[in-house]
Amino acid sequence: MIQILPFTMGGGLYGLSLTDIQEVVDDAPIHYLPGAPVGILGAINLHGRILPVVDLPAQFGHDVGPRAERMIVLSNAKSALVLAVDTVRSVLNVEAALAEVCRPVADQEGVAGLLDWKGETIRMLSLEVLWEDIRHLCEMSGG
Amino acid sequence: MDMSKYKSMFLSETEEHLRNMSALLVAVENDPADRDGIDALFRDAHSIKGMAASMGYTQMADLAHHLEDFLADFRKAGTIDPAAIDHLLQGTDLIEEVLAEIAADRPEPDVSAFMFAAPQAEDAPQNEHRLRLTLRENVVAPGARLLLLMGVFSEMGQIAAQRPSMEELKAGGAHRKIQFVLTGSLSRATIEEKVQCYPEVAELSFSDPGDERAPERRKQDRRQNSLASGTVRVDTVLLDRFINLTGELLTTRYALKTALKEQDLRELGEGLGQLEKLVGNLHSQVLKMRMMPVSTVTGRLPRVVRDLCRSNGKEIELKISGAGIELDRSILEEMSDPLMHLVRNAVDHGIERSGTVCIDVLRTRSHVQLRIEDDGRGMDPQLLRRRAREKGLIGERQAEVMRDADALQLICLPGFSTVDRVSETSGRGVGMDVVRSAVENLGGSLLIDAAPQAGTRITVTLPLSVAIIKILLFECAGKLLAMPLSRVIQTQLLSADKVLRRGKQRVFELKGETLPLLSLRKILGFSSPQGPTSLAVIVMELFGRRVGLVVDHFCGHQDVFVKKLPPPFDRLRGTGGGAVLGDGRVVFILDVQSLLEQQR
């Protein structure tokens, strides 16, 4: 059994393994970060830590519009990463076997595979690709 | 002779002796045949006597003399009894009180009554105390604190005529004062002493029947020790190094002068290199001088634990290791109360009947770790999760995905701990929010490890020295920003008619110098132009020349701890890091130069 946190952005359904998630933050105010590139919304105060918030829909090329301030904090050995998304759903318990037969996708950058679940398709995020994108974004801006 | 300049030295040295005595007394109480301990106590009392006498503080000198005499008998016997320890502890408390009066430039109180009082009998008669207690202004959740304090008082005796009542307190509301009658065997001094352990109490006044003395203010925050009194003791070795460094600086100055006169660029370069090295060295030596051992703040803890154990009937051993490790004094100053809180929590809520509280101080390359560990009942993450959920502190989804390790940190949320905590196994939330914010304001972190019935460990990681800077806060297009004050030459409000044009560039005059005006709105990419009223201008240096940076308005200044963003975000331009303000807002330190470089 593995646990998956499904969430939506730009009308699409995405998912992350619960083991990659540290926290879900509901409505933390986002503070202004001067000189932040498009793709970084600002920063939040997470228990005294200052963490930049990545605009995940913008990263995936979705229209930037008003959205609920839902944030997923990823746990990572390197540093924590905060992703702003549209909505977060309940945690799913998925048979490990089922999760493994994730369908591969070729055309969607940043998606590791597709998971069919009760008539819906969950796009499982590839954290490696996401990290690489964000690193690139910061380096481009930093020059 | 002018004694005033010796006064601060006297104050800090006396405090040091008192701290020693308090720790020694607790040690000797546990091992009454500790000859070395008794000898050391005697010496401390003797030193205080000598210093007080030479400063002309007769009451204190008499009191210290009395304690010295009192100790002399036990010194001969080689052992000491518990009643004597109590008397000595009260004596050191009294010296501390006298010291506080001296520090405040008030006359010494009369202490003769104490010296004629025999060590207190075991079963004292029942005393009735009418008490009034006021909390400090800035206490978080005052109602809950009062409830807790009433729990402490109820252990001392019978409570009656309490206003507001327990029910009223539980109902919530901003109660800051309470009055009640306490009947029990404890003396007024003992009650005062016990309440001393609770820094949230601003004032405890007695209006005992038959007591003619006016309600007395509780000594506000007795931490008038050498940390607060502003003096540092310096090793003479360090002073010698300063003298050597000063000598070298002088030599370098002459070398530079000569090189300048002879227009010898090579010599000038070398001289500057030398100067850089010396100044760097000087800086690190000065920092070293600010370092003090952790024992300056752990010294009083044995006494605190002893007193708490006395009042709640627990048997707790306090072990401290690594207290010789040094930290910047301003960090220690800020950690003093939080550390006390953590130890008190371990004693009050961690350990049920008997156990051990360990404080271990460890030094890593750039940090100092304080570990406060108890072998008590620990905490249950599931329970904490549920309680935080019930209190609406976290959402359902959040509770669902939260790991056990993170759930433990929930006790640091403001508003987590409440009344029913007293009787609940989950709780040790008293002031944990305050403790954590104190630690984080110093640039440190706090981590809680615990398991049900398996003890609790709190790890506080602190930087060796401070990175606290003064910042100027200002707003631009509704966004809050900051700049280190050290970068600001001056701030100015400029009326619109003082703005001149030179070609396309807006400029203004400052003391005969024409400076260009740069719009921060424009630099940050906000299009909306500013109103025609007066301009808030920060005069600063950019690319080696003075400019006026136009912002919307100033919002004062503050001391903050600046944190760098985690990688890869540390590569972003425009900021040198962020700081969390007292109200939880995050403000970033604006780096205008890097933004302009990028736009060039």
XYZ file of C-alpha atoms in Angstrom:
743
model
C 0.000 0.000 0.000
C 1.342 3.427 -0.838
C -0.253 6.752 -0.026
C -0.770 9.439 -2.617
C -1.844 13.039 -2.153
C -3.862 14.158 -5.183
C -4.124 17.856 -5.991
C -5.385 19.968 -8.846
C -3.976 22.845 -10.830
C -5.050 24.384 -14.104
C -7.936 21.918 -14.198
C -5.609 18.890 -14.219
C -5.293 16.225 -11.543
C -1.815 15.573 -10.249
C -0.334 13.476 -7.472
C 2.657 13.148 -5.188
C 3.687 10.317 -2.940
C 3.031 11.114 0.692
C 6.587 10.167 1.543
C 7.799 13.222 -0.365
C 5.543 15.600 1.527
C 6.308 17.303 4.768
C 3.220 19.389 5.213
C 0.209 20.940 3.564
C -0.222 24.616 4.373
C -3.637 26.143 3.948
C -3.483 29.877 3.952
C -0.078 31.195 4.905
C 0.432 34.758 3.666
C 2.923 34.990 0.828
C 5.467 37.759 1.345
C 7.058 39.803 -1.388
C 10.442 38.644 -2.637
C 12.174 41.443 -4.544
C 13.504 40.491 -7.930
C 11.834 37.082 -7.920
C 11.403 35.680 -11.447
C 7.995 34.688 -12.830
C 7.437 31.251 -11.384
C 8.257 32.238 -7.814
C 5.377 33.846 -5.973
C 7.221 35.078 -2.920
C 8.057 33.441 0.369
C 6.243 32.126 3.404
C 7.199 31.922 7.037
C 7.055 28.208 7.815
C 7.639 27.793 11.537
C 10.276 30.497 11.447
C 11.930 29.263 8.268
C 11.762 31.484 5.216
C 10.842 29.430 2.176
C 10.193 30.629 -1.380
C 6.942 29.457 -2.953
C 7.065 27.966 -6.442
C 4.095 28.724 -8.685
C 3.536 25.173 -9.849
C 0.745 25.904 -12.373
C 3.009 28.469 -14.046
C 5.801 25.896 -14.144
C 3.433 23.589 -15.990
C 2.391 26.279 -18.424
C -1.133 26.640 -17.055
C -2.839 29.991 -17.173
C -1.934 32.134 -14.248
C -5.119 33.145 -12.532
C -6.490 33.664 -9.078
C -6.237 30.504 -7.020
C -6.706 29.269 -3.532
C -3.540 29.622 -1.523
C -2.905 25.960 -1.015
C 0.699 24.988 -0.547
C 2.429 21.654 -0.410
C 5.735 21.598 1.433
C 8.024 18.898 0.099
C 10.580 17.234 2.293
C 13.922 16.937 0.718
C 17.388 16.284 1.975
C 18.676 19.370 0.189
C 16.072 21.880 1.248
C 12.349 22.210 1.647
C 10.352 23.256 -1.388
C 6.954 24.897 -1.264
C 4.588 24.374 -4.184
C 1.487 26.502 -4.652
C -1.380 24.509 -6.193
C -5.127 25.040 -6.698
C -6.775 22.472 -4.445
C -5.671 19.495 -2.394
C -7.788 16.362 -2.089
C -7.849 13.545 0.459
C -4.993 11.109 0.700
C -5.486 7.934 -1.359
C -4.346 4.479 -0.344
C -3.219 2.776 -3.502
C -2.095 -0.814 -3.938
C 1.625 -0.756 -4.465
C 1.167 -3.054 -7.424
C -1.259 -0.647 -9.016
C 1.021 2.316 -8.448
C 3.834 0.479 -10.127
C 1.942 -0.015 -13.351
C 1.946 3.737 -13.831
C 1.582 4.355 -17.537
C 4.612 6.159 -18.919
C 4.065 9.424 -20.756
C 6.270 10.911 -23.375
C 4.769 14.279 -24.077
C 4.400 15.748 -20.623
C 7.485 17.242 -19.137
C 7.694 16.892 -15.384
C 5.247 13.993 -15.187
C 6.745 10.655 -14.224
C 3.720 8.563 -15.134
C -0.037 8.300 -15.205
C -2.044 6.494 -12.576
C -5.602 5.410 -13.294
C -7.734 5.630 -10.212
C -11.494 5.160 -10.099
C -12.103 6.567 -13.536
C -9.707 9.488 -13.166
C -6.160 9.866 -14.334
C -3.630 11.177 -11.856
C -0.457 12.627 -13.285
C 2.336 11.693 -10.913
C 4.920 14.459 -10.653
C 8.563 13.802 -11.279
C 10.404 15.547 -8.497
C 13.762 15.160 -10.227
C 12.566 17.111 -13.240
C 10.868 19.682 -11.022
C 14.041 20.259 -9.024
C 16.056 20.615 -12.177
C 13.569 23.183 -13.540
C 13.632 25.224 -10.381
C 17.397 25.161 -10.204
C 17.498 26.355 -13.785
C 14.992 29.120 -13.045
C 17.101 30.410 -10.158
C 20.363 30.243 -12.067
C 18.883 32.057 -15.042
C 17.746 34.836 -12.784
C 20.983 34.868 -10.861
C 23.172 34.960 -13.937
C 38.240 58.072 45.731
C 35.421 57.722 43.224
C 33.912 54.315 43.878
C 31.285 54.469 41.149
C 33.561 53.103 38.482
C 34.236 50.058 40.620
C 30.577 49.504 41.240
C 29.777 47.605 38.071
C 32.758 45.381 38.700
C 31.564 44.807 42.230
C 28.071 43.962 41.003
C 29.169 41.435 38.438
C 31.687 39.763 40.732
C 29.197 39.491 43.562
C 26.685 37.972 41.199
C 29.240 35.442 40.141
C 29.880 34.445 43.747
C 26.155 34.214 44.400
C 25.662 31.990 41.395
C 28.455 29.793 42.639
C 26.964 29.637 46.089
C 23.539 28.693 44.828
C 24.948 25.824 42.753
C 27.221 24.717 45.603
C 24.422 24.749 48.143
C 22.348 22.405 46.037
C 25.348 20.140 45.528
C 26.130 20.123 49.236
C 22.518 19.421 50.074
C 22.766 16.218 48.068
C 26.082 15.325 49.628
C 26.192 16.893 53.107
C 29.695 15.580 53.787
C 31.196 17.392 50.802
C 34.047 19.179 52.567
C 35.321 20.833 49.418
C 31.877 22.213 48.723
C 31.520 23.635 52.230
C 34.982 25.159 51.978
C 34.133 26.747 48.650
C 30.913 28.189 50.095
C 32.895 29.663 52.932
C 35.329 31.260 50.515
C 32.542 32.754 48.395
C 30.876 34.276 51.451
C 34.240 35.580 52.562
C 34.895 37.203 49.182
C 31.493 38.888 49.149
C 32.117 40.193 52.650
C 35.467 41.642 51.655
C 34.217 43.305 48.507
C 31.076 44.721 50.130
C 33.091 46.092 53.043
C 35.590 47.827 50.809
C 32.765 49.365 48.795
C 31.105 50.590 51.974
C 27.978 48.444 51.714
C 27.661 47.640 55.388
C 24.413 45.684 55.343
C 25.698 43.324 52.722
C 29.057 42.998 54.415
C 27.344 42.152 57.709
C 25.103 39.640 56.026
C 27.993 37.946 54.240
C 29.922 37.964 57.481
C 27.002 36.272 59.192
C 26.878 33.567 56.517
C 30.625 33.102 56.785
C 30.387 32.662 60.562
C 27.417 30.401 60.183
C 29.394 28.224 57.756
C 32.480 28.126 59.939
C 30.891 25.638 62.368
C 29.877 23.272 59.605
C 33.304 23.617 58.107
C 34.799 22.292 61.307
C 32.245 19.495 61.503
C 32.801 18.625 57.837
C 29.086 18.151 57.288
C 25.994 20.290 57.038
C 22.297 19.768 57.840
C 19.260 20.547 55.677
C 17.917 23.324 57.915
C 21.237 25.110 57.592
C 21.080 24.812 53.822
C 17.682 26.482 53.832
C 19.029 29.270 55.971
C 22.002 29.739 53.669
C 19.818 29.746 50.576
C 17.622 32.389 52.104
C 20.752 34.308 52.999
C 22.045 34.249 49.432
C 18.599 35.324 48.222
C 18.732 38.227 50.602
C 22.176 39.238 49.401
C 20.796 39.153 45.890
C 17.991 41.475 46.964
C 20.399 43.869 48.597
C 22.508 43.725 45.475
C 19.531 44.645 43.324
C 18.907 47.672 45.521
C 22.536 48.709 45.243
C 22.427 48.230 41.473
C 19.385 50.503 41.329
C 21.211 53.151 43.392
C 18.814 52.763 46.283
C 19.821 52.482 49.941
C 20.558 49.005 51.285
C 17.622 47.395 53.084
C 18.034 46.450 56.745
C 18.927 42.778 57.011
C 19.406 42.453 60.767
C 16.122 40.563 61.207
C 17.411 37.723 59.086
C 20.606 37.323 61.050
C 18.757 36.834 64.328
C 16.250 34.417 62.885
C 16.980 30.801 63.641
C 16.787 28.266 60.812
C 13.099 27.648 60.188
C 11.352 24.864 62.077
C 9.983 21.930 60.063
C 6.301 22.265 60.960
C 5.584 25.927 60.982
C 2.196 27.216 62.131
C -0.555 27.789 59.589
C -0.209 31.161 57.922
C -2.900 32.998 56.094
C -1.696 35.074 53.143
C -3.805 37.454 51.129
C -2.196 37.493 47.729
C -2.514 39.599 44.653
C -0.695 38.517 41.534
C -0.163 40.406 38.303
C 1.258 38.952 35.111
C 3.711 40.736 32.912
C 2.342 42.861 30.096
C 3.600 40.777 27.235
C 2.579 37.339 28.476
C 0.908 35.177 25.855
C -2.364 33.512 26.906
C -2.508 35.162 30.352
C -5.666 33.313 31.378
C -3.995 29.954 30.852
C -0.893 31.068 32.744
C -3.009 32.137 35.689
C -4.687 28.748 35.726
C -1.298 27.082 35.778
C -0.064 29.334 38.523
C -3.154 28.592 40.587
C -2.279 24.921 40.208
C 1.115 25.711 41.701
C -0.420 27.661 44.579
C -2.910 24.938 45.338
C 0.051 22.676 46.051
C 1.241 25.125 48.690
C -1.975 25.188 50.717
C -5.693 25.886 50.791
C -7.033 28.430 48.325
C -10.053 30.564 49.151
C -11.798 33.742 48.002
C -10.250 33.509 44.564
C -11.158 36.200 42.057
C -11.492 35.602 39.134
C -12.570 32.039 39.888
C -11.240 28.953 38.137
C -14.466 28.793 36.104
C -14.060 32.377 34.982
C -10.460 31.698 33.989
C -11.424 28.592 32.057
C -14.097 30.559 30.239
C -11.253 32.566 28.717
C -10.819 36.305 28.574
C -7.828 38.503 29.147
C -7.335 38.138 32.901
C -3.990 39.458 33.974
C -4.552 39.829 37.707
C -5.792 37.472 40.347
C -6.350 37.665 44.074
C -6.923 34.929 46.631
C -6.238 33.775 50.172
C -3.681 31.036 50.678
C -3.631 29.144 53.967
C -0.702 26.847 54.642
C 2.485 26.276 56.529
C 4.679 28.202 54.127
C 6.187 31.511 55.052
C 5.900 34.555 52.913
C 9.559 34.313 51.927
C 9.133 30.723 50.770
C 6.106 31.610 48.669
C 7.962 34.501 47.116
C 10.884 32.251 46.430
C 8.706 29.690 44.663
C 6.978 32.299 42.543
C 10.403 33.606 41.592
C 10.710 30.628 39.236
C 7.887 31.943 37.066
C 9.156 34.782 34.902
C 5.631 35.560 33.679
C 4.786 36.976 37.117
C 5.333 40.732 37.216
C 4.177 41.351 40.724
C 3.145 39.352 43.761
C 1.932 41.412 46.674
C 0.999 40.323 50.190
C -1.459 42.061 52.409
C -1.093 39.735 55.380
C -3.237 40.473 58.395
C -1.015 42.158 60.899
C 1.616 42.838 58.325
C 2.252 46.548 58.374
C 4.560 46.595 55.408
C 3.137 48.006 52.244
C 2.666 45.543 49.406
C 6.090 44.881 48.116
C 6.997 44.626 44.519
C 8.480 41.385 43.526
C 11.941 41.951 42.178
C 11.280 42.312 38.524
C 13.386 39.769 36.743
C 16.251 38.998 39.021
C 18.504 38.337 36.128
C 20.529 41.356 37.098
C 23.627 39.290 36.659
C 26.792 40.096 34.835
C 25.069 39.327 31.543
C 22.649 42.166 32.025
C 24.871 44.510 33.941
C 26.973 45.093 30.896
C 30.439 44.195 32.149
C 32.689 41.463 30.849
C 35.676 39.964 32.552
C 38.618 39.677 30.268
C 41.518 37.291 30.477
C 44.777 39.228 30.806
C 46.234 37.106 28.003
C 43.597 38.605 25.744
C 44.459 42.104 26.891
C 48.115 41.491 26.107
C 47.135 40.473 22.617
C 45.217 43.714 22.239
C 48.267 45.690 23.237
C 50.402 43.818 20.724
C 47.824 44.358 18.016
C 47.618 48.051 18.773
C 51.407 48.255 18.513
C 51.341 46.578 15.133
C 48.562 48.862 13.942
C 50.655 51.896 14.882
C 53.664 50.518 13.030
C 51.542 49.901 9.962
C 50.148 53.396 10.125
C 53.682 54.852 9.997
C 54.630 52.551 7.154
C 51.571 53.680 5.201
C 52.309 57.326 5.866
C 55.855 56.959 4.639
C 54.756 55.028 1.562
C 52.236 57.732 0.725
C 54.810 60.479 1.112
C 57.222 58.667 -1.178
C 54.459 57.674 -3.597
C 55.650 54.075 -3.269
C 52.676 52.097 -4.556
C 54.192 48.721 -3.761
C 54.791 49.701 -0.141
C 51.322 51.211 0.026
C 49.799 47.970 -1.215
C 51.730 45.920 1.288
C 50.806 48.253 4.089
C 47.125 47.994 3.230
C 47.395 44.207 3.118
C 48.953 44.262 6.556
C 46.255 46.587 7.819
C 43.545 44.293 6.539
C 45.093 41.362 8.363
C 45.396 43.288 11.604
C 41.863 44.619 11.520
C 40.562 41.131 10.834
C 42.533 39.834 13.768
C 41.256 42.620 15.991
C 37.690 41.830 15.005
C 38.023 38.176 15.911
C 39.679 39.017 19.230
C 36.851 41.368 20.117
C 34.338 38.663 19.245
C 36.276 36.290 21.482
C 35.928 38.759 24.297
C 32.161 38.576 23.983
C 32.183 34.838 24.546
C 30.993 33.533 27.880
C 30.599 29.979 29.160
C 27.129 28.428 29.102
C 27.509 27.940 32.852
C 26.577 31.613 33.279
C 23.010 30.611 32.457
C 22.956 27.030 33.738
C 24.412 28.019 37.108
C 21.076 28.786 38.689
C 19.269 25.730 37.329
C 20.242 23.289 40.122
C 18.569 25.618 42.569
C 15.469 25.933 40.402
C 15.144 22.157 40.098
C 15.697 21.696 43.808
C 12.989 24.198 44.691
C 10.535 22.739 42.199
C 11.169 19.272 43.598
C 10.553 20.550 47.099
C 7.200 21.995 46.119
C 5.901 19.070 44.079
C 7.513 16.224 45.987
C 9.391 14.774 43.035
C 12.862 13.334 43.076
C 14.814 14.648 40.149
C 18.483 14.654 39.434
C 19.830 17.401 37.200
C 22.958 16.571 35.235
C 24.768 19.261 33.307
C 27.669 18.581 30.988
C 29.677 20.812 28.698
C 28.703 24.019 30.482
C 32.220 25.317 29.897
C 31.508 25.748 26.192
C 31.336 29.395 25.213
C 28.724 31.381 23.354
C 28.300 35.023 22.480
C 26.996 36.878 25.512
C 24.012 38.355 23.742
C 22.899 34.859 22.783
C 23.274 33.632 26.346
C 21.348 36.624 27.573
C 18.420 35.741 25.331
C 18.617 32.035 26.169
C 18.520 32.432 29.908
C 14.733 32.436 30.337
C 13.944 29.915 27.588
C 16.404 27.452 29.107
C 14.766 27.853 32.477
C 11.400 27.220 30.847
C 12.586 24.036 29.193
C 14.018 22.658 32.409
C 10.892 23.568 34.314
C 8.729 21.873 31.723
C 10.824 18.723 32.042
C 10.429 18.783 35.825
C 6.760 19.745 35.911
C 5.367 17.821 32.991
C 7.980 15.365 31.776
C 8.923 13.476 34.888
C 6.128 11.943 36.897
C 7.729 10.957 40.187
C 11.434 10.560 39.897
C 13.933 10.727 37.133
C 16.800 12.580 35.574
C 16.999 15.764 33.564
C 20.177 16.091 31.519
C 21.477 19.236 29.926
C 24.250 18.493 27.481
C 26.081 21.247 25.708
C 27.891 20.249 22.539
C 29.997 22.262 20.189
C 30.104 21.680 16.448
C 32.058 23.655 13.918
C 29.771 26.655 13.710
C 27.071 25.892 16.220
C 26.429 25.081 19.820
C 23.810 22.535 20.696
C 21.923 22.469 23.959
C 20.104 19.229 24.628
C 17.561 19.150 27.388
C 16.517 15.583 27.926
C 14.320 13.910 30.498
C 13.416 10.271 31.077
C 9.792 11.078 31.845
C 6.547 10.180 30.185
C 7.304 11.681 26.801
C 4.604 12.718 24.358
C 2.202 10.983 22.006
C 2.247 12.388 18.447
C -1.245 11.052 17.772
C -2.633 12.925 20.737
C -0.872 16.131 19.724
C -2.196 15.846 16.197
C -5.717 15.392 17.472
C -5.478 18.287 19.879
C -4.077 20.653 17.276
C -6.902 19.598 14.989
C -9.499 20.180 17.736
C -8.113 23.613 18.423
C -8.287 24.460 14.757
C -4.563 25.095 14.602
C -4.111 22.775 11.655
C -6.419 21.634 8.901
C -7.719 18.115 8.502
C -5.588 17.485 5.464
C -2.573 18.854 7.249
C -3.172 16.561 10.220
C -3.502 13.668 7.836
C -0.175 14.086 6.089
C 1.809 15.168 9.123
C 4.560 12.826 10.252
C 5.047 11.921 13.893
C 8.252 13.934 14.074
C 6.450 17.024 12.792
C 3.449 16.457 15.051
C 5.726 16.786 18.066
C 6.730 20.272 16.972
C 3.065 21.298 17.185
C 3.484 22.087 20.854
C 5.410 25.168 19.781
C 2.376 26.671 18.063
C 0.989 29.690 19.873
C -2.276 28.703 21.503
C -1.547 25.009 21.552
C -1.161 24.695 25.278
C -4.189 25.404 27.390
C -5.763 24.845 30.683
C -6.617 21.191 30.524
C -2.982 20.644 29.763
C -2.418 20.466 33.501
C -4.212 17.167 33.714
C -3.351 15.921 30.253
C -0.521 13.662 29.292
C 0.065 15.394 25.991
C 0.952 18.728 27.356
C 4.106 20.526 27.985
C 3.175 23.478 25.918
C 3.717 26.166 28.485
C 5.526 28.909 26.725
C 6.999 26.627 24.091
C 5.964 29.132 21.448
C 7.868 31.788 23.334
C 10.893 29.523 23.683
C 10.922 28.675 20.026
C 10.615 32.228 18.835
C 13.431 33.280 21.159
C 15.641 30.569 19.671
C 14.690 31.421 16.118
C 15.216 35.122 16.611
C 18.808 34.257 17.400
C 19.105 32.333 14.175
C 18.847 28.993 15.909
C 16.445 26.106 15.681
C 14.534 23.938 18.096
C 13.686 20.306 17.600
C 11.584 18.065 19.770
C 12.034 14.292 19.996
C 9.731 12.247 22.121
C 7.772 9.054 22.302
C 5.040 7.990 24.706
C 6.611 6.809 27.967
C 10.092 7.159 26.542
C 11.205 10.607 27.555
C 11.502 13.895 25.742
C 14.538 15.493 24.211
C 14.647 19.094 23.099
C 17.580 20.072 20.944
C 18.341 23.749 20.628
C 20.921 24.605 18.007
C 22.432 28.063 18.270
C 24.971 29.969 16.213
C 28.239 30.720 18.047
C 27.885 34.397 17.473
C 25.137 36.687 16.380
C 24.233 37.786 12.910
C 21.753 40.334 14.095
C 21.697 43.548 12.140
C 19.758 46.786 12.267
C 17.515 47.322 9.281
C 15.513 50.201 7.905
C 11.989 49.110 6.962
C 10.154 50.818 4.141
C 7.346 50.231 1.694
C 7.308 50.377 -2.051
C 4.108 49.815 -4.041
C 2.528 48.271 -0.959
C 5.392 45.807 -0.472
C 7.437 45.771 2.706
C 11.199 45.831 2.189
C 14.304 46.421 4.246
C 17.853 47.610 3.954
C 20.710 47.282 6.444
C 21.068 50.594 8.271
C 24.795 50.352 7.667
C 24.093 50.854 3.953
C 21.950 53.935 4.531
C 23.808 57.238 4.546
C 20.685 59.141 5.504
C 16.950 59.203 4.967
C 15.105 62.279 3.825
C 11.631 63.463 2.969
C 11.909 65.555 -0.171
C 9.118 67.905 -1.207
C 8.205 67.700 -4.894
C 9.525 71.176 -5.721
C 13.022 70.176 -4.605
C 13.216 67.626 -7.403
C 15.181 69.012 -10.336
C 15.799 67.729 -13.819
C 19.109 67.308 -15.517
C 18.392 66.013 -18.984
C 16.305 62.875 -18.535
C 17.560 62.306 -15.019
C 15.732 63.539 -11.937
C 18.165 64.886 -9.363
C 18.183 66.692 -6.033
C 20.618 68.739 -4.019
C 22.096 67.424 -0.810
C 24.549 69.664 1.024
C 25.677 71.239 -2.218
C 26.041 67.912 -4.000
C 23.745 66.965 -6.869
C 22.544 63.379 -6.538
C 20.520 61.374 -9.056
C 17.117 60.066 -7.936
C 16.275 56.454 -8.705
C 12.726 55.168 -8.453
C 12.576 51.848 -6.624
C 9.143 51.212 -8.155
C 10.727 51.365 -11.566
C 13.649 49.162 -10.565
C 11.276 46.545 -9.183
C 9.089 46.707 -12.263
C 5.985 48.304 -10.759
C 4.470 50.575 -13.346
C 2.159 52.692 -11.221
C 3.706 56.115 -10.749
C 3.952 57.729 -7.371
C 1.814 60.629 -6.257
C 3.183 64.156 -6.563
C 3.517 64.665 -2.822
C 6.795 64.547 -0.969
C 9.227 61.737 -1.699
C 10.789 59.394 0.832
C 14.425 59.171 -0.179
C 17.142 56.825 1.025
C 20.566 58.308 0.385
C 22.975 55.457 -0.250
C 25.953 54.433 -2.298
C 25.466 52.491 -5.527
C 28.348 51.459 -7.788
C 30.629 53.732 -5.790
C 28.543 56.890 -6.021
C 25.847 58.487 -3.932
C 22.256 58.287 -5.121
C 18.812 58.923 -3.727
C 16.554 55.898 -3.830
C 12.878 56.887 -3.881
C 10.561 54.620 -1.891
C 6.922 55.144 -0.811
C 7.430 55.652 2.889
C 9.566 54.588 5.829
C 8.329 52.141 8.467
C 10.950 52.497 11.191
C 13.855 50.258 12.051
C 14.357 46.985 13.819
C 17.032 44.520 14.893
C 16.625 41.295 12.977
C 18.379 38.060 12.278
C 18.963 37.730 8.567
C 18.679 34.258 7.067
C 19.886 33.280 3.647
C 17.437 31.513 1.385
C 18.026 27.784 0.972
C 19.688 26.654 -2.258
C 18.994 26.952 -5.128
C 17.046 30.098 -4.209
C 20.167 31.700 -2.769
C 21.154 32.310 -6.393
C 18.271 34.718 -6.932
C 19.179 38.356 -7.347
C 17.650 41.254 -5.546
C 18.027 40.131 -1.993
C 20.690 39.220 0.502
C 18.285 37.182 2.599
C 15.153 37.588 4.636
C 14.146 38.147 8.203
C 11.096 37.202 10.211
C 9.662 40.189 12.041
C 8.096 40.032 15.465
C 4.593 39.731 13.999
C 5.550 36.795 11.760
C 5.841 38.780 8.555
C 8.803 38.053 6.329
C 10.788 40.971 4.992
C 13.614 40.715 2.492
C 16.785 42.723 2.533
C 16.828 44.584 -0.735
C 19.999 44.424 -2.796
C 19.474 47.254 -5.291
C 22.887 46.927 -6.850
C 22.388 43.310 -7.919
C 19.006 44.192 -9.433
C 20.528 47.028 -11.444
C 23.423 44.850 -12.572
C 20.918 42.369 -13.921
C 19.016 45.064 -15.782
C 22.129 46.575 -17.325
